[in-house]
Amino acid sequence: MVSPTWPEVLLLLTLTGLSGFLFWRRFGPVVNTIRRSKPDPGMAPDGEANRVWDFVWEVLLQGKVIKERPLPGLAHAFVFWGFLAFALVTLNHFAAGLGVQLLPNDGFFAAFYFTFVALFAISVVLSMVGLGIRRFLVQPRWLGPV
């Protein structure tokens, strides 16, 4: 691995800081609105397990969207899961920009994971092509006008 120079690291950190600042400038007011909102009277503390299960089922497993529309739901799920799968690759690339080798290229885990993500990328591309065809060529009424 080639070590980055200090100007490169400084540029990366500066642009990352700027990106974080701009993100928080847009997202901060949303967080403040949520913090100032009144508690929902129907939300009891003993419902935590149900909310965790709902999060796992509806968000992580994409169960609700797959159940409602199986093919488009599965395509959406692959795009979402691809985002999750690429998170470690992105983190590894960012670490390399700082001169840190997060996943050694000669390690078993890195070889397995990069192969897994490469195969997963194919499913993401196919899903995005399918969703694009559905949106722009098939144009179901319930999606609204393009």
XYZ file of C-alpha atoms in Angstrom:
146
model
C 0.000 0.000 0.000
C 1.316 3.430 -0.933
C 1.281 5.836 2.004
C -0.500 9.122 1.352
C 1.410 12.368 1.754
C 0.439 14.776 4.536
C -1.143 17.271 2.061
C -3.321 14.432 0.739
C -4.366 13.439 4.258
C -5.037 17.079 5.139
C -7.143 17.521 1.985
C -9.096 14.331 2.743
C -9.775 15.402 6.340
C -10.713 18.941 5.259
C -13.166 17.730 2.620
C -14.582 15.135 5.028
C -15.059 17.833 7.676
C -16.719 20.131 5.139
C -18.999 17.309 4.041
C -19.928 16.569 7.670
C -20.611 20.255 8.327
C -22.851 20.609 5.264
C -24.669 17.406 6.148
C -25.304 18.547 9.720
C -26.417 21.977 8.515
C -29.216 20.270 6.605
C -29.907 17.399 9.033
C -29.474 19.290 12.341
C -32.824 21.119 12.111
C -34.552 17.772 11.535
C -32.940 16.348 14.679
C -33.950 19.468 16.654
C -37.550 19.151 15.449
C -37.634 15.520 16.563
C -36.131 16.408 19.962
C -38.716 19.168 20.537
C -41.675 16.994 19.567
C -44.140 15.790 22.172
C -43.982 12.148 23.231
C -46.418 9.858 21.468
C -48.988 8.813 24.073
C -49.316 5.380 22.486
C -45.616 4.582 22.852
C -45.107 2.638 26.046
C -41.585 1.753 27.219
C -42.572 -1.914 27.326
C -43.060 -1.845 23.550
C -39.300 -1.661 22.909
C -39.049 -5.289 21.786
C -41.835 -4.775 19.258
C -40.145 -1.658 17.862
C -36.815 -3.483 17.593
C -38.513 -6.360 15.778
C -40.308 -3.915 13.461
C -36.960 -2.269 12.688
C -35.295 -5.609 11.936
C -38.230 -6.881 9.839
C -39.154 -3.714 7.947
C -35.760 -1.998 7.602
C -32.954 -4.554 7.779
C -34.799 -7.495 6.203
C -37.016 -5.308 3.983
C -39.837 -7.766 4.764
C -42.730 -5.354 4.384
C -41.715 -4.031 0.961
C -40.925 -7.541 -0.339
C -44.263 -8.849 0.955
C -46.281 -6.029 -0.665
C -44.594 -6.139 -4.087
C -42.293 -9.188 -4.314
C -40.165 -8.418 -7.400
C -39.771 -4.649 -7.014
C -39.483 -5.168 -3.249
C -36.650 -7.637 -3.696
C -34.939 -5.242 -6.095
C -35.223 -2.432 -3.529
C -33.918 -4.804 -0.869
C -30.834 -5.683 -2.930
C -30.053 -1.998 -3.437
C -30.372 -1.379 0.317
C -28.371 -4.480 1.248
C -25.742 -3.432 -1.295
C -25.453 -0.106 0.521
C -24.818 -2.031 3.747
C -22.359 -4.434 2.108
C -20.374 -1.597 0.551
C -20.139 0.269 3.865
C -17.091 -1.765 4.945
C -15.452 -1.348 1.529
C -16.025 2.415 1.716
C -14.625 2.528 5.259
C -11.599 0.559 4.048
C -11.023 3.045 1.203
C -11.332 5.991 3.582
C -8.856 4.376 5.994
C -6.432 3.814 3.090
C -6.637 7.551 2.380
C -5.353 8.101 5.905
C -2.584 5.534 5.493
C -4.314 2.826 7.562
C -4.796 -0.664 6.164
C -8.120 -1.794 7.613
C -8.472 -4.969 5.549
C -5.117 -6.484 4.551
C -5.355 -7.532 0.905
C -3.606 -10.833 1.604
C -5.934 -11.843 4.448
C -8.623 -14.520 4.158
C -11.430 -12.249 5.374
C -10.601 -9.499 2.864
C -10.450 -11.977 -0.028
C -13.791 -13.484 1.011
C -15.455 -10.141 1.647
C -14.286 -8.433 -1.533
C -15.467 -11.459 -3.563
C -18.813 -11.398 -1.729
C -19.239 -7.673 -2.393
C -18.259 -8.062 -6.056
C -20.900 -10.761 -6.528
C -23.376 -8.681 -4.557
C -22.642 -5.704 -6.826
C -23.990 -7.705 -9.755
C -27.318 -8.166 -7.959
C -27.404 -4.442 -7.167
C -26.789 -3.478 -10.795
C -29.445 -5.911 -12.042
C -31.879 -4.590 -9.437
C -31.236 -0.981 -10.417
C -31.682 -1.788 -14.111
C -34.947 -3.571 -13.304
C -36.178 -0.677 -11.173
C -35.200 1.770 -13.918
C -37.121 -0.224 -16.532
C -40.118 -0.339 -14.200
C -39.977 3.385 -13.495
C -39.230 4.766 -16.952
C -40.583 2.165 -19.391
C -43.388 0.274 -17.621
C -44.467 3.373 -15.612
C -47.072 1.933 -13.210
C -49.751 4.515 -12.409
C -49.162 4.351 -8.639
C -45.590 5.613 -9.074
C -46.903 8.870 -10.476
C -45.707 10.757 -13.558
C -42.030 10.740 -14.500
